């Protein structure tokens, strides 16, 4: 892994817009971003690792406020590892419960699909009328 990444590289890698990446910075989810000698923002390899975790947590609906707390713990150093584990375990428990609810919903939807397919299979197909037959409605002209 190289030492520094441009905002464009990070945005592409994590499928983010540059605005979202900037929001993550301003929201305190990333530490202060380095600047190249040219003044352009650049991200370190450890920023990339943290951003990967931030994306995982956001994609699993961790609130920004909780993410900010987690990022602050990371910035405070290794002595906060037990607290970070608690945050992640708590989130994982909520995520497991959410996944279980989604599985129940998925099963209910599957049952309804099966029911509807059963209803359709018991119903006779309506006879199709040939195009131009007397039963075909005629458009009025005007």
C-alpha positions as a printed Julia matrix, in Angstrom:
142×3 Matrix{Float64}:
   0.0     0.0     0.0
   1.38    3.4    -0.88
   1.89    6.12    1.73
  -0.59    8.74    0.48
  -3.82    8.81   -1.52
  -5.61   11.67   -3.23
  -9.24   12.46   -2.43
 -10.17   11.19   -5.9
  -8.46    7.85   -5.28
 -10.22    7.48   -1.93
 -13.6     8.45   -3.36
 -13.24    5.9    -6.16
 -11.94    3.16   -3.87
 -14.85    3.5    -1.43
 -17.5     4.51   -3.97
 -18.01    7.88   -2.28
 -18.56   11.31   -3.66
 -15.95   13.92   -2.84
 -18.67   15.76   -0.91
 -19.32   12.7     1.27
 -15.62   12.3     1.9
 -15.38   15.96    2.92
 -18.43   15.51    5.17
 -16.73   12.57    6.9
 -13.74   14.82    7.54
 -15.86   17.69    8.89
 -17.97   15.32   11.0
 -14.82   14.18   12.77
 -14.81   10.64   11.43
 -11.29   11.06   10.11
  -8.42   12.81   11.76
  -7.12   16.01   10.31
  -6.15   15.27    6.73
  -2.55   15.88    5.69
  -1.63   18.32    2.96
   0.87   17.75    0.19
   3.51   20.44   -0.35
   1.2    21.74   -3.09
  -1.53   22.26   -0.49
  -3.79   19.5    -1.8
  -5.41   17.13    0.68
  -3.92   13.67    0.92
  -4.82   10.64    2.99
  -2.45    8.34    4.84
  -2.69    4.55    4.74
  -4.14    4.49    8.27
  -6.82    6.98    7.15
  -7.76    4.44    4.47
  -8.05    1.66    7.06
 -10.25    3.8     9.3
 -12.37    4.9     6.35
 -12.92    1.27    5.4
 -14.28    0.59    8.89
 -16.35    3.79    8.82
 -17.94    2.65    5.54
 -18.73   -0.77    7.02
 -20.34    0.81   10.06
 -22.3     3.39    8.01
 -23.46    0.71    5.57
 -24.83   -1.17    8.58
 -26.64    1.94    9.85
 -24.42    3.07   12.7
 -25.42    6.67   13.44
 -22.9     9.4    12.62
 -22.81   10.48   16.28
 -21.8     6.96   17.35
 -19.24    6.8    14.53
 -17.77   10.09   15.72
 -17.42    8.69   19.24
 -15.7     5.61   17.83
 -13.33    7.71   15.71
 -12.44    9.8    18.76
 -11.59    6.62   20.66
  -9.32    5.55   17.81
  -7.56    8.92   17.85
  -7.07    8.73   21.63
  -4.83    5.7    21.29
  -4.55    2.04   22.16
  -5.69    2.48   25.75
  -9.23    2.89   24.35
  -9.27   -0.53   22.67
 -11.58   -2.07   25.32
 -14.09    0.76   24.76
 -13.82    0.33   20.99
 -14.56   -3.37   21.37
 -17.67   -2.5    23.41
 -18.87   -0.05   20.73
 -18.35   -2.61   17.97
 -19.94   -5.46   19.94
 -22.96   -3.31   20.77
 -23.33   -2.4    17.1
 -22.93   -6.03   16.08
 -25.72   -7.08   18.48
 -28.04   -4.42   17.02
 -27.06   -5.49   13.51
 -27.75   -9.16   14.29
 -31.21   -8.26   15.6
 -31.86   -6.15   12.5
 -30.78   -8.98   10.21
 -33.11  -11.36   12.04
 -36.01   -8.92   11.58
 -35.15   -8.62    7.87
 -35.1   -12.43    7.54
 -38.56  -12.6     9.13
 -39.8    -9.93    6.71
 -38.2   -11.77    3.81
 -39.92  -14.98    4.84
 -43.31  -13.21    5.09
 -42.82  -11.75    1.62
 -41.86  -15.19    0.3
 -45.04  -16.7     1.77
 -47.15  -13.99    0.14
 -45.47  -14.58   -3.22
 -46.16  -18.33   -2.9
 -49.8   -17.59   -2.0
 -50.27  -15.32   -5.01
 -48.6   -17.8    -7.35
 -50.98  -20.47   -6.02
 -53.98  -18.24   -6.68
 -52.76  -17.55  -10.2
 -52.15  -21.23  -10.94
 -55.73  -22.13   -9.9
 -57.27  -19.43  -12.1
 -58.04  -20.35  -15.74
 -56.21  -18.29  -18.34
 -58.52  -15.81  -20.06
 -58.98  -16.61  -23.75
 -56.99  -14.29  -25.95
 -58.88  -12.58  -28.74
 -57.27  -12.4   -32.14
 -56.22   -8.91  -33.18
 -58.95   -7.2   -35.2
 -61.8    -9.46  -34.02
 -65.24   -8.0   -33.43
 -64.66   -7.97  -29.65
 -61.61   -5.72  -29.96
 -62.48   -2.15  -28.99
 -62.28    0.29  -31.85
 -60.77    3.72  -31.32
 -63.14    6.51  -32.17
 -61.81    9.16  -34.47
 -62.69   12.54  -34.41
